[in-house]
CSV table of C-alpha atoms in Angstrom, one decimal:
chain,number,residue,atom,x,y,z
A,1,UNK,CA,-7.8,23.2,-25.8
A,2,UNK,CA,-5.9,19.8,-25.4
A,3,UNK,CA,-4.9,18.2,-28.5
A,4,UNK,CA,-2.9,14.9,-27.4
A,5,UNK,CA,-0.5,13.3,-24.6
A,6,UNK,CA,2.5,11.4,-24.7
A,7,UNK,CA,4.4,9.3,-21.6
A,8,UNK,CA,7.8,8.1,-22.7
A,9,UNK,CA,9.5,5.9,-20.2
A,10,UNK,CA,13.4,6.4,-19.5
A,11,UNK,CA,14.2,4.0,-23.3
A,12,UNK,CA,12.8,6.9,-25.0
A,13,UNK,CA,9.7,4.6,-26.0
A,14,UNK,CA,6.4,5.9,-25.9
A,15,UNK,CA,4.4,3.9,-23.8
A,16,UNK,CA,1.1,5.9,-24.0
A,17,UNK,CA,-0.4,8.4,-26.4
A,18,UNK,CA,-3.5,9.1,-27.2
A,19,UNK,CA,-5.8,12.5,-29.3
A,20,UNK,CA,-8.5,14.0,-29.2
A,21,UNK,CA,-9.4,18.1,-30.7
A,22,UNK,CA,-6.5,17.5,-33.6
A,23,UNK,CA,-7.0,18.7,-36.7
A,24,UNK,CA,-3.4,17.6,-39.0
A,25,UNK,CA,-3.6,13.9,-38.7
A,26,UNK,CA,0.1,12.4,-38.4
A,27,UNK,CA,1.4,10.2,-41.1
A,28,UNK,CA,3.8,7.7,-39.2
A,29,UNK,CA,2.6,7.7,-35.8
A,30,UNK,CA,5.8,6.0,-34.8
A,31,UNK,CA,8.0,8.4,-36.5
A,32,UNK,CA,6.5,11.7,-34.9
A,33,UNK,CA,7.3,10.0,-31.6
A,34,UNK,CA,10.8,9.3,-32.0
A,35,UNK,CA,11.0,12.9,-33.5
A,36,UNK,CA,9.7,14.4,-30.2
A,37,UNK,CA,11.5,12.5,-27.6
A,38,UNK,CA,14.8,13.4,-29.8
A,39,UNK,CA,13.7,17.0,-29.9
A,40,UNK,CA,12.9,17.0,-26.4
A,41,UNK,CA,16.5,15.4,-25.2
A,42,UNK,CA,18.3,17.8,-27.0
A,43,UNK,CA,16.3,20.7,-25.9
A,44,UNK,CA,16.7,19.8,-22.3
A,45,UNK,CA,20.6,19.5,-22.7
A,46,UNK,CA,20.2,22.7,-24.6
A,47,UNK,CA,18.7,24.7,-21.7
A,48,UNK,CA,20.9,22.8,-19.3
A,49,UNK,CA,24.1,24.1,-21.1
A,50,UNK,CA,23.8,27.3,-21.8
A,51,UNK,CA,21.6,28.4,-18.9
A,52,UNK,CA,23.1,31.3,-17.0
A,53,UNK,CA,21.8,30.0,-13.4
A,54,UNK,CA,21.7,26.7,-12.0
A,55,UNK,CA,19.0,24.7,-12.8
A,56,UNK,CA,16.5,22.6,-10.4
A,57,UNK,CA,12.7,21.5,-10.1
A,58,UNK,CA,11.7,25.1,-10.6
A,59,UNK,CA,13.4,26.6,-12.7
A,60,UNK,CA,14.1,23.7,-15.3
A,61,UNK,CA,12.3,23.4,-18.3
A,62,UNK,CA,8.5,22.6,-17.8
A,63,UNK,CA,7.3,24.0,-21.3
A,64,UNK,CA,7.0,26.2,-24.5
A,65,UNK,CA,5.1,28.1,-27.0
A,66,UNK,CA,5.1,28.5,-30.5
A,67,UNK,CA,2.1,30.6,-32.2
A,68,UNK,CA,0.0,27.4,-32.9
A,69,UNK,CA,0.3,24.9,-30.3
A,70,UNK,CA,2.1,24.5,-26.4
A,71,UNK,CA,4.3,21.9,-25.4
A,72,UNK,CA,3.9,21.2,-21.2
A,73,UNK,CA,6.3,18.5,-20.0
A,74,UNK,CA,6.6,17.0,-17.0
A,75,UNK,CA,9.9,14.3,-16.0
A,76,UNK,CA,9.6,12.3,-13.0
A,77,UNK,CA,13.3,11.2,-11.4
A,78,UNK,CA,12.7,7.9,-12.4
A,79,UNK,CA,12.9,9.4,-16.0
A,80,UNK,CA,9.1,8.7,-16.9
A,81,UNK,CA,8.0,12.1,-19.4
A,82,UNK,CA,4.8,13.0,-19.4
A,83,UNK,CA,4.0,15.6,-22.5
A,84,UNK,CA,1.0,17.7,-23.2
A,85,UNK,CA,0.3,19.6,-26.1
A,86,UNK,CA,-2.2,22.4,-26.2
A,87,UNK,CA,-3.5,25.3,-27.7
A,88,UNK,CA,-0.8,28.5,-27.0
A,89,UNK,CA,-3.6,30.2,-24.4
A,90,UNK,CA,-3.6,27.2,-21.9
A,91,UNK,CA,-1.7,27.8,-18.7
A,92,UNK,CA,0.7,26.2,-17.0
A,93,UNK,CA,0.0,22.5,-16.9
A,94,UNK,CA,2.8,21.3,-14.6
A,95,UNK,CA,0.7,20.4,-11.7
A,96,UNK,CA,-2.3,18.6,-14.0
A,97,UNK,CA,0.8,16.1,-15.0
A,98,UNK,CA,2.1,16.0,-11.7
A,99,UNK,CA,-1.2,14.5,-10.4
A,100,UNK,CA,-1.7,12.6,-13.6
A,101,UNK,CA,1.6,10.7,-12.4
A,102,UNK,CA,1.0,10.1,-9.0
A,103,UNK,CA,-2.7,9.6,-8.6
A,104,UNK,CA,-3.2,8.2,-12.1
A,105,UNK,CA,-0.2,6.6,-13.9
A,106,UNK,CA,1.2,4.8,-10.4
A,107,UNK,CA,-2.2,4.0,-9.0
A,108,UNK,CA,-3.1,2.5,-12.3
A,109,UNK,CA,-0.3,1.4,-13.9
A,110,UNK,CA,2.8,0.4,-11.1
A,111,UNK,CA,0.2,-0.8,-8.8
A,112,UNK,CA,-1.9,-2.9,-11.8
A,113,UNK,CA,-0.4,-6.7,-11.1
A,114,UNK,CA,-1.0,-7.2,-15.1
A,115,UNK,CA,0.9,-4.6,-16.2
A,116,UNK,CA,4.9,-5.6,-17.6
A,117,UNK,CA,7.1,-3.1,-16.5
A,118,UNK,CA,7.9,-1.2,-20.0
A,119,UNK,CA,5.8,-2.3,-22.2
A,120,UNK,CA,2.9,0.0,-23.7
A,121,UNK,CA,-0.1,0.8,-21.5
A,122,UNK,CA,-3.2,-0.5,-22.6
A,123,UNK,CA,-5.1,-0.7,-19.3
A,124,UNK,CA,-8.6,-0.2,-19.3
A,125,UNK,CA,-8.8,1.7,-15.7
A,126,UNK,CA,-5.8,3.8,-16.3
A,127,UNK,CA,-7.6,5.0,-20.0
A,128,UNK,CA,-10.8,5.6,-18.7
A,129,UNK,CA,-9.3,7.4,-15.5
A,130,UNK,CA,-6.7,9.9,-17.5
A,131,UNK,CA,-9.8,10.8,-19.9
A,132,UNK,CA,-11.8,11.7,-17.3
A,133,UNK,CA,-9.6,14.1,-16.0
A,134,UNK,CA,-8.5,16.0,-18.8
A,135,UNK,CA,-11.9,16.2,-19.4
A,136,UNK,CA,-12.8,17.5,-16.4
A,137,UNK,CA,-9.8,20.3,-16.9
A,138,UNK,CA,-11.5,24.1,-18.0
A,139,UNK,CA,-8.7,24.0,-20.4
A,140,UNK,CA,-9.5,20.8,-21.9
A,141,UNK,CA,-12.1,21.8,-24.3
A,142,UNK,CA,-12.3,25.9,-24.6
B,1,UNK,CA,19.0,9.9,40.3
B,2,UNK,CA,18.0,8.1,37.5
B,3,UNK,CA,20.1,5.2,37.6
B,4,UNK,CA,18.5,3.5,40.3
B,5,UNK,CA,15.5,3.6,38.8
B,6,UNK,CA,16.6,2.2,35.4
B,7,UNK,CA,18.6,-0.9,36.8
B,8,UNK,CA,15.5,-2.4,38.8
B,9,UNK,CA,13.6,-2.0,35.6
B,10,UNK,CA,15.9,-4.1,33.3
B,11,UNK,CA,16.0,-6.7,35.9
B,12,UNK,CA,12.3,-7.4,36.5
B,13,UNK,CA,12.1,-6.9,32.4
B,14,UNK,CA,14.6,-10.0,32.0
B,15,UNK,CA,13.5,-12.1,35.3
B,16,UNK,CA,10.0,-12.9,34.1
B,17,UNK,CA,9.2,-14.4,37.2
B,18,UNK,CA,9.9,-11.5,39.3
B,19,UNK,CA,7.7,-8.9,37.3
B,20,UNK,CA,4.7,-8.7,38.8
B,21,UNK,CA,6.4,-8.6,42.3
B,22,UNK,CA,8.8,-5.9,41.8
B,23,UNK,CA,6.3,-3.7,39.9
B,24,UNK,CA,3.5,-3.6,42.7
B,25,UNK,CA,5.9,-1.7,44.5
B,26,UNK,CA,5.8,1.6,42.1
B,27,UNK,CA,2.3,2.7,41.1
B,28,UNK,CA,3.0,3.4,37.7
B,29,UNK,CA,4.9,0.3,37.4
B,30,UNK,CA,2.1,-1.7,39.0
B,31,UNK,CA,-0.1,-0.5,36.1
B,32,UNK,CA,2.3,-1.5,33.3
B,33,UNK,CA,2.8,-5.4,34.6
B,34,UNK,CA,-0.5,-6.5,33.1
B,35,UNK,CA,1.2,-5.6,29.3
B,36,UNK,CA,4.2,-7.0,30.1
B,37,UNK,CA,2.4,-10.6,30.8
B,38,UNK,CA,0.1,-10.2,28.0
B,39,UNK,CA,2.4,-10.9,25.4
B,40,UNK,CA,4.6,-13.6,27.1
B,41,UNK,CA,1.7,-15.7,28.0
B,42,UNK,CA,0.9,-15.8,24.3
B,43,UNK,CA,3.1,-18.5,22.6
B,44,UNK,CA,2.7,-17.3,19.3
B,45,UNK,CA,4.5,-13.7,20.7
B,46,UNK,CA,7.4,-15.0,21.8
B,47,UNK,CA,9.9,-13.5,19.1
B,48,UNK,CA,7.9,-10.5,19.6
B,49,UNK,CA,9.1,-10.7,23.2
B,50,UNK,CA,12.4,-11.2,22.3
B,51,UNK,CA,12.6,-7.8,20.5
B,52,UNK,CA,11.1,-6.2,22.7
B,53,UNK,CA,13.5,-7.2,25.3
B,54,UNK,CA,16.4,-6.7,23.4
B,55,UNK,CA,14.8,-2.6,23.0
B,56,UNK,CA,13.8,-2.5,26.4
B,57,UNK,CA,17.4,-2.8,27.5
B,58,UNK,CA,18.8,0.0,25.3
B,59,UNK,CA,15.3,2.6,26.6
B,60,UNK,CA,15.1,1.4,30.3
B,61,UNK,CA,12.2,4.4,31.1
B,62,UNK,CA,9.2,3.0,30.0
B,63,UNK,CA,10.2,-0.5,28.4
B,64,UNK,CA,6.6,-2.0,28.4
B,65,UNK,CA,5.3,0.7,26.2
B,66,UNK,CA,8.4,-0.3,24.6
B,67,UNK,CA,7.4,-4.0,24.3
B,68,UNK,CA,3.5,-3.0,22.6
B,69,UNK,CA,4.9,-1.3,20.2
B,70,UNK,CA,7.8,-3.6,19.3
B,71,UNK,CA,5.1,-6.5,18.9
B,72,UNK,CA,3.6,-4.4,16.6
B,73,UNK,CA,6.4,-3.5,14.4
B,74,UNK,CA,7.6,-7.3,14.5
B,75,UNK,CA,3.7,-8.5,13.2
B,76,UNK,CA,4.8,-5.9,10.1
B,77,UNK,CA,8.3,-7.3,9.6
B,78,UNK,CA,7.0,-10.7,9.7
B,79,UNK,CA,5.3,-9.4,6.3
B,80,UNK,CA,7.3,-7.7,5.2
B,81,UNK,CA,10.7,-7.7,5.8
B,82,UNK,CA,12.6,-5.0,4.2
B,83,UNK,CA,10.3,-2.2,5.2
B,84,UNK,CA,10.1,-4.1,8.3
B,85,UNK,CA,14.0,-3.5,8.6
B,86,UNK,CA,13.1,0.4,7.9
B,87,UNK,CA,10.7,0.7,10.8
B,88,UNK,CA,13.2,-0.8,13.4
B,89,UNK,CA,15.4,1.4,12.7
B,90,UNK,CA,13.0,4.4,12.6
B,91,UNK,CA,11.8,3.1,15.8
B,92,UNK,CA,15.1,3.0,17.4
B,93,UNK,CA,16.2,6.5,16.8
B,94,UNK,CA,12.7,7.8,17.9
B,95,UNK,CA,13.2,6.1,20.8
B,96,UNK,CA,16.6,6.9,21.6
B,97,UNK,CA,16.0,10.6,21.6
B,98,UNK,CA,12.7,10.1,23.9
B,99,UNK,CA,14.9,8.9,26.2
B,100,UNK,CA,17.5,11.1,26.1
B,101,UNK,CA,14.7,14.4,26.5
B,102,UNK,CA,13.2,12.0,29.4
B,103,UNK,CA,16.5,12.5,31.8
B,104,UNK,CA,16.4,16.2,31.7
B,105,UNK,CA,12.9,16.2,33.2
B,106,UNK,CA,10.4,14.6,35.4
B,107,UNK,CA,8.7,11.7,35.6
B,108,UNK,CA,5.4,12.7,34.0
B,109,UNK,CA,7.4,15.0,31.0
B,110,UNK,CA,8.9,12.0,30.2
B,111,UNK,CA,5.8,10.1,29.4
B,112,UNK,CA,4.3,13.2,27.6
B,113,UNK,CA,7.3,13.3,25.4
B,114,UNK,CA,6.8,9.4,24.8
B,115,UNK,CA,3.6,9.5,23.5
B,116,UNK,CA,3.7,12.5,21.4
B,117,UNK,CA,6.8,11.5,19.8
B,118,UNK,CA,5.4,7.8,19.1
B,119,UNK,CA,2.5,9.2,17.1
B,120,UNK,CA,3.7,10.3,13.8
B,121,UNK,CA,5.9,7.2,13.6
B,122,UNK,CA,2.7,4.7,14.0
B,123,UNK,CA,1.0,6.9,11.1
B,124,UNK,CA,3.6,6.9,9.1
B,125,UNK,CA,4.5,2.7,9.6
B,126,UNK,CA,0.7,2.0,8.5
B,127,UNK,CA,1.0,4.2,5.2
B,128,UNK,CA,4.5,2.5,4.4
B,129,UNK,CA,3.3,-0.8,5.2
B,130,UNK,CA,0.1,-0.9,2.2
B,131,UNK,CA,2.0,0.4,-0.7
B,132,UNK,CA,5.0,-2.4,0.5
B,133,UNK,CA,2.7,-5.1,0.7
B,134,UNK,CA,0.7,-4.7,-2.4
B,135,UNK,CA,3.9,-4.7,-4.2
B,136,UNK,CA,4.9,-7.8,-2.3
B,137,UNK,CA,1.2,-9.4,-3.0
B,138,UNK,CA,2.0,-8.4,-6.8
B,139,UNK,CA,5.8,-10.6,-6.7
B,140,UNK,CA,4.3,-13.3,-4.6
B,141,UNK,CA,1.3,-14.5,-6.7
B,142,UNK,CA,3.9,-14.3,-10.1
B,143,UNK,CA,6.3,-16.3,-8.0
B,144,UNK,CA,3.7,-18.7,-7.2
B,145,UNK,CA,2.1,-19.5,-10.4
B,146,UNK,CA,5.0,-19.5,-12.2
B,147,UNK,CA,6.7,-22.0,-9.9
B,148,UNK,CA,3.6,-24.3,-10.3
B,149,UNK,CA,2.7,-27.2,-12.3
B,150,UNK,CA,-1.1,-25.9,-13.1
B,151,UNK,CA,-3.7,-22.8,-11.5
B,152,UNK,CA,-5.2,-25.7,-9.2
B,153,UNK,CA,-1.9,-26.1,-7.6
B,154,UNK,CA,-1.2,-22.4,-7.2
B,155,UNK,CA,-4.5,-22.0,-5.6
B,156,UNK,CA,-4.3,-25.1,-3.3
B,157,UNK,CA,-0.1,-23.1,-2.3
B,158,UNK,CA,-1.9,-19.8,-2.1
B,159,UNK,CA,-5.2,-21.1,-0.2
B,160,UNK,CA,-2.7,-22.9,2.6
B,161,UNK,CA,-0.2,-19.5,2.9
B,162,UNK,CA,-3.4,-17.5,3.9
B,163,UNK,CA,-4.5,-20.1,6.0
B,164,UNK,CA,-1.4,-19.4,7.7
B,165,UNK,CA,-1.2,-15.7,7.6
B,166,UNK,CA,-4.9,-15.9,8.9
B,167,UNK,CA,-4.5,-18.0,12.0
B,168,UNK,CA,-1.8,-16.2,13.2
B,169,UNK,CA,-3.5,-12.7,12.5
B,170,UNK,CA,-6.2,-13.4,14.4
B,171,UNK,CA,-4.4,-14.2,17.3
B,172,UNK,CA,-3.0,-10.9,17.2
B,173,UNK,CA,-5.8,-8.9,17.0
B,174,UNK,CA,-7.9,-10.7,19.3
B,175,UNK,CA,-5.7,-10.4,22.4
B,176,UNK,CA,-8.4,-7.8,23.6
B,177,UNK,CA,-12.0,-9.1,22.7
B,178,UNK,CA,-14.0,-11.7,24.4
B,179,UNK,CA,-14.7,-14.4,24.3
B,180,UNK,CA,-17.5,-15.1,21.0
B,181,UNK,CA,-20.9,-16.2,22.4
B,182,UNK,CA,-22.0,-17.7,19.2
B,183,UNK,CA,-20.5,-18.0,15.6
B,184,UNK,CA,-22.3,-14.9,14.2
B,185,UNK,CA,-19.9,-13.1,16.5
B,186,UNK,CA,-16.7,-14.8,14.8
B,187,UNK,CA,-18.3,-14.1,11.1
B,188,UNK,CA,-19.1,-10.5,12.5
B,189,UNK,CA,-15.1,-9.9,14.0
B,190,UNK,CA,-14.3,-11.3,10.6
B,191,UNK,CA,-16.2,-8.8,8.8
B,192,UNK,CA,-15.5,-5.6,10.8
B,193,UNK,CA,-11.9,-6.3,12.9
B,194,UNK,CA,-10.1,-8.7,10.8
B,195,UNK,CA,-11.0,-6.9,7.4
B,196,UNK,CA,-10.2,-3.3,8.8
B,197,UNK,CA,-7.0,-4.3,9.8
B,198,UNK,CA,-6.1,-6.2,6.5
B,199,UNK,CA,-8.1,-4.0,3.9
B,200,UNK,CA,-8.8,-0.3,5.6
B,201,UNK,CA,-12.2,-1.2,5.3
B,202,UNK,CA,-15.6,-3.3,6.8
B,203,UNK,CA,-16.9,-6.1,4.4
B,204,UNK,CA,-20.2,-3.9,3.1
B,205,UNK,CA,-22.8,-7.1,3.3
B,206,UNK,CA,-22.9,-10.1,5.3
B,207,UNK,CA,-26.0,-12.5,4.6
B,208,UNK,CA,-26.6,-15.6,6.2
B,209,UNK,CA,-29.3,-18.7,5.6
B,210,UNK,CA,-32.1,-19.8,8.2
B,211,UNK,CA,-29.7,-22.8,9.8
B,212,UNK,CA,-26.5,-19.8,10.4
B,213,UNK,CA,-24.0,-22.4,8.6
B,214,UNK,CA,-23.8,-20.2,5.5
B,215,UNK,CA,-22.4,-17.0,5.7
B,216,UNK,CA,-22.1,-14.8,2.7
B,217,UNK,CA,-19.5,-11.3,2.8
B,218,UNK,CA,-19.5,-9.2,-0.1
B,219,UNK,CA,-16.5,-6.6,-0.4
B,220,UNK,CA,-17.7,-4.0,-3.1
B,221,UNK,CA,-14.3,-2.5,-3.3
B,222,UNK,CA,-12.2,-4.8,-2.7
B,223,UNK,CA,-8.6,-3.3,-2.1
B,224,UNK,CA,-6.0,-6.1,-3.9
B,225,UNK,CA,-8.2,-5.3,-6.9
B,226,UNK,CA,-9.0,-1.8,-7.4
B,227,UNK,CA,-5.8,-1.6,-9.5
B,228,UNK,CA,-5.8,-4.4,-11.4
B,229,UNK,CA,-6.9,-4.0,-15.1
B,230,UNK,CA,-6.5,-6.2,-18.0
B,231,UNK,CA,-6.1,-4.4,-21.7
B,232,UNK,CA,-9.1,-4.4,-23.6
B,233,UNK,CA,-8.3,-6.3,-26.2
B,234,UNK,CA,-7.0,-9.4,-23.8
B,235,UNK,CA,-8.8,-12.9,-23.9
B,236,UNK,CA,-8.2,-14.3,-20.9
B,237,UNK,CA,-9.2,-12.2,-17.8
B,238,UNK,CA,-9.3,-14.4,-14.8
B,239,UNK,CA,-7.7,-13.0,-11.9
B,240,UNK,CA,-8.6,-15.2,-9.1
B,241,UNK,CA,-5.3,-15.7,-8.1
B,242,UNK,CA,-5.0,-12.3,-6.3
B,243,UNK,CA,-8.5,-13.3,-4.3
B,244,UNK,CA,-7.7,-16.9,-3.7
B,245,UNK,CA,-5.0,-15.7,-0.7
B,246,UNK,CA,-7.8,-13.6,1.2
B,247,UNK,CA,-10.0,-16.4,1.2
B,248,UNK,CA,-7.4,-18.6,3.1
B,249,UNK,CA,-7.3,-15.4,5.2
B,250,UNK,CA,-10.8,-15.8,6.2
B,251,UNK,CA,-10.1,-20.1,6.3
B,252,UNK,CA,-7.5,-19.3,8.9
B,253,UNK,CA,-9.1,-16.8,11.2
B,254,UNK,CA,-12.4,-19.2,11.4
B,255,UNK,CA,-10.2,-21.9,12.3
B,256,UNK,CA,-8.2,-20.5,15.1
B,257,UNK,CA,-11.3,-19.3,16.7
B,258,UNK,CA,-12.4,-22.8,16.5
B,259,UNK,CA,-14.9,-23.0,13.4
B,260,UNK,CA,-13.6,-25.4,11.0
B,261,UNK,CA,-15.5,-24.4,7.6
B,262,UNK,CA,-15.0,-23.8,3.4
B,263,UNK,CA,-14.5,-20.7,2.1
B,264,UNK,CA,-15.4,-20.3,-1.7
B,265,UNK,CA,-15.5,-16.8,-3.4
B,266,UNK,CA,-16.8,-15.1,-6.8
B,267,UNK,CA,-15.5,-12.1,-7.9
B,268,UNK,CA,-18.4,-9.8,-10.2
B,269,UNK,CA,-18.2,-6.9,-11.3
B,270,UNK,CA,-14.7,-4.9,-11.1
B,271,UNK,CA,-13.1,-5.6,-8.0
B,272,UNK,CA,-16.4,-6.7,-6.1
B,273,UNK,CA,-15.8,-9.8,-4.5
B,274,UNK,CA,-18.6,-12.2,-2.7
B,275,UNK,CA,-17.1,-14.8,0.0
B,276,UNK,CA,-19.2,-17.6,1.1
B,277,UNK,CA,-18.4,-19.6,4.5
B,278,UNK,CA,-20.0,-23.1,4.8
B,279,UNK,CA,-18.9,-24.2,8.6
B,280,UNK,CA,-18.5,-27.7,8.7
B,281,UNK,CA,-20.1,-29.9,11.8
C-alpha cells in the first residue's frame, strides 16, 4: 500500500506532494516537509561517511524500513528527490520512480511550456498521469 | 594506389563545371554526379554546398554521399544551432574513421563500411533533434511575446517566422516529388510529407468543400501540445501562441508551391488542433 509522494527539487522545496491510503493526518503540512528533506540530507551524508565501501548508483541509499511504514527514494543528478512512502511489505520501488521521472515528471513537467522552472507543480496532465500509475502499481492498493 | 584516385575526386568536387565530365569516366562515379548537381542547382542549398565541400575535402572516398548528408545535417543546424554544432562534430569523427577503415580494403568494403556506419548516427541526429527543438519552441514563443507590444503582434512575428521556416522547408523536402497536378496534391503533401517530417506524424483528417478552395486538417495529437498543461485552478488558458507558428508553417509551404492562401486554426479539445486553408484567386 502507498500512502503519499514527495519530489523536492535541489532548494530542498517540495514541489509536489500528494496522499491517498493515510490514516494520521499531518498537522503542518509545511513543517513535515522540511522535517523530511532535513532527515533525508543528513541520512544520505550519514551513509556516505561511515560506509565501509565506495558508494555509487547501486549501492547508495535507495530506501528503508521501520515496522510501520517504507521510505523508497530516488535522486536524479540534477538533484530532483523523488520519495515514496509505503507500507513495510512493498518491494523495491527504485525503478517505479525512475520511470515516474523520466516518462512522467520530464514529459510533463520540463517539456510543459507553462510550467516555471521551481515553482510547485500544479499541472493538470502531470497529476492525472502520476495517479494513474501508481494506481496501476499491484502494490498500490494491497 | 589510393592517391590517384582521391586527387581527381577533389578536383571535379571543387570545379563544378567539370563534374559531370570527369565522373562519366568511372562507373560508380558516373552514378554519383546526378547528387552532386542536385543540390547546386538549388539556390536555396548553396551553404549546404559549401559544407559539404569543405567535408568532401577532408573524406575524398565517397564525397557526394558526403554532400547528402551534410545538407541534411546543415537543414538541422539551421534550427538549431547548438545541437547542430554537436552533430558536425559527431559527423566528422564518424566520418573520419570510415575513411580510414576504407584504405585498408577494396573498393566495395569501403562503401559497406560507409553505409553501416552512417546509420546509427542519422537515428540518433533525429532523436536529438525533437527534444532540442521543443525546448527551443518553448524559449522562442516567451521571447516573442514578451518582446511584444500586444498577443496580435506576437502572432503577426510568429505567423511571418513560420512563413519563413515553411517556404524553405518545403523546398527541401520536395527535391524528389513531382510536379502537383492539381492543388489537392499540394494540401495532400502538406498533410502526409510536410507534417511527417515536422511532427512524426500524418494530419488524421483532411475535409474539403464542393469548390476545393477550403481545405480543413485536423491534427488530433498534435505534438507542440501534448505537454502543455495549465494548473487547474488558472483563469486564463489560451495557448495559441504555440499553434500560431505551425500555421505559418502550412502559409509557407502553400506559397512556395505556388498557392497563395489564409491559414486560420482552432485548437479543441487538449492538444487537437483543426487548420483551415482558404486559397486565395
Amino acid at each position: 500500500m502507498i500512502y503519499n509522494i514527495y519530489i523536492f527539487n535541489k532548494d530542498g522545496t517540495c514541489i509536489y506532494y500528494e496522499d491517498w491510503n493515510k490514516k494520521k493526518q499531518s498537522q503542518n503540512q509545511s513543517e513535515d516537509q522540511k522535517l523530511l528533506f532535513g532527515m533525508l540530507y543528513s541520512l544520505k551524508a550519514f551513509i556516505t561517511s561511515s560506509s565501509p565501501k565506495k558508494i555509487d548508483d547501486k549501492t547508495g541509499f535507495h530506501c528503508y524500513k521501520t515496522s510501520t511504514y517504507k521510505l523508497h527514494y530516488y535522486e536524479t543528478l540534477s538533484c530532483i528527490k523523488f520519495i515514496i512512502m509505503s507500507d513495510p511489505n512493498v518491494p523495491d520501488l527504485r525503478d517505479d520512480l525512475k520511470k515516474i521521472y523520466s516518462q512522467i515528471f520530464v514529459e510533463y513537467v520540463i517539456k510543459n511550456p507553462i510550467y516555471k522552472h521551481g515553482t510547485t507543480v500544479k499541472c493538470d496532465t502531470f497529476i492525472n498521469q502520476l495517479n494513474l500509475y501508481l494506481k496501476q502499481m499491484p502494490s498500490f492498493s494491497s | 594506389m589510393s592517391d590517384p584516385l582521391s586527387n581527381p575526386t577533389i578536383n571535379t568536387t571543387n570545379v563544378g563545371g567539370q563534374t559531370t565530365t570527369q565522373n562519366t569516366i568511372g562507373g560508380v562515379g558516373g552514378g554519383k554526379s546526378n547528387s552532386v548537381g542536385t543540390p547546386y542547382t538549388t539556390p536555396l542549398q548553396t551553404s549546404a554546398y559549401t559544407t559539404a565541400n569543405s567535408l568532401s575535402a577532408t573524406n575524398s572516398p565517397i564525397p557526394n554521399h558526403h554532400m547528402i548528408n551534410s545538407n541534411s545535417s546543415n537543414n538541422l543546424s539551421g534550427m538549431v544551432t547548438p545541437g547542430g554544432a554537436g552533430l558536425q562534430q559527431q559527423q566528422s569523427s564518424i566520418t573520419s574513421s570510415t575513411n580510414n577503415l576504407g584504405l585498408l580494403g577494396q573498393q566495395q568494403p569501403q562503401q559497406q563500411q560507409q553505409q553501416t556506419l552512417l546509420q546509427p548516427f542519422t537515428t540518433q541526429s533525429r532523436l536529438i533533434s525533437a527534444s532540442c527543438f521543443e525546448f527551443f519552441y518553448i524559449e522562442m514563443i516567451d521571447c516573442i511575446m514578451k518582446s511584444s507590444s500586444d498577443k496580435q503582434q506576437a502572432h503577426k512575428k510568429l505567423d511571418k517566422l513560420g512563413f519563413k521556416v515553411g517556404h524553405r522547408l518545403v523546398e527541401r523536402l520536395s527535391l524528389d516529388t513531382a510536379l502537383f497536378p492539381e492543388l489537392l496534391d499540394a494540401v495532400k503533401f502538406i498533410c502526409k510529407v510536410f507534417w511527417t517530417t515536422v511532427f512524426k506524424k500524418t494530419i488524421d483528417g483532411l475535409k474539403t468543400n464542393h469548390k476545393g478552395g477550403v481545405f480543413v486538417l485536423t491534427d488530433s495529437k498534435f505534438q507542440w501540445l501534448q505537454h502543455l498543461s495549465f494548473d487547474s485552478s488558472a483563469s486564463n488558458k489560451d495557448c495559441s501562441e504555440y499553434v500560431q507558428f505551425t500555421a505559418g508553417l502550412i502559409k509557407g509551404a502553400m506559397s512556395n508551391f505556388g498557392f497563395k492562401c489564409i491559414v486560420t486554426f482552432d485548437i479543441q479539445q487538449v492538444s487537437t488542433c483543426v487548420f483551415t486553408i482558404k486559397i486565395e484567386s
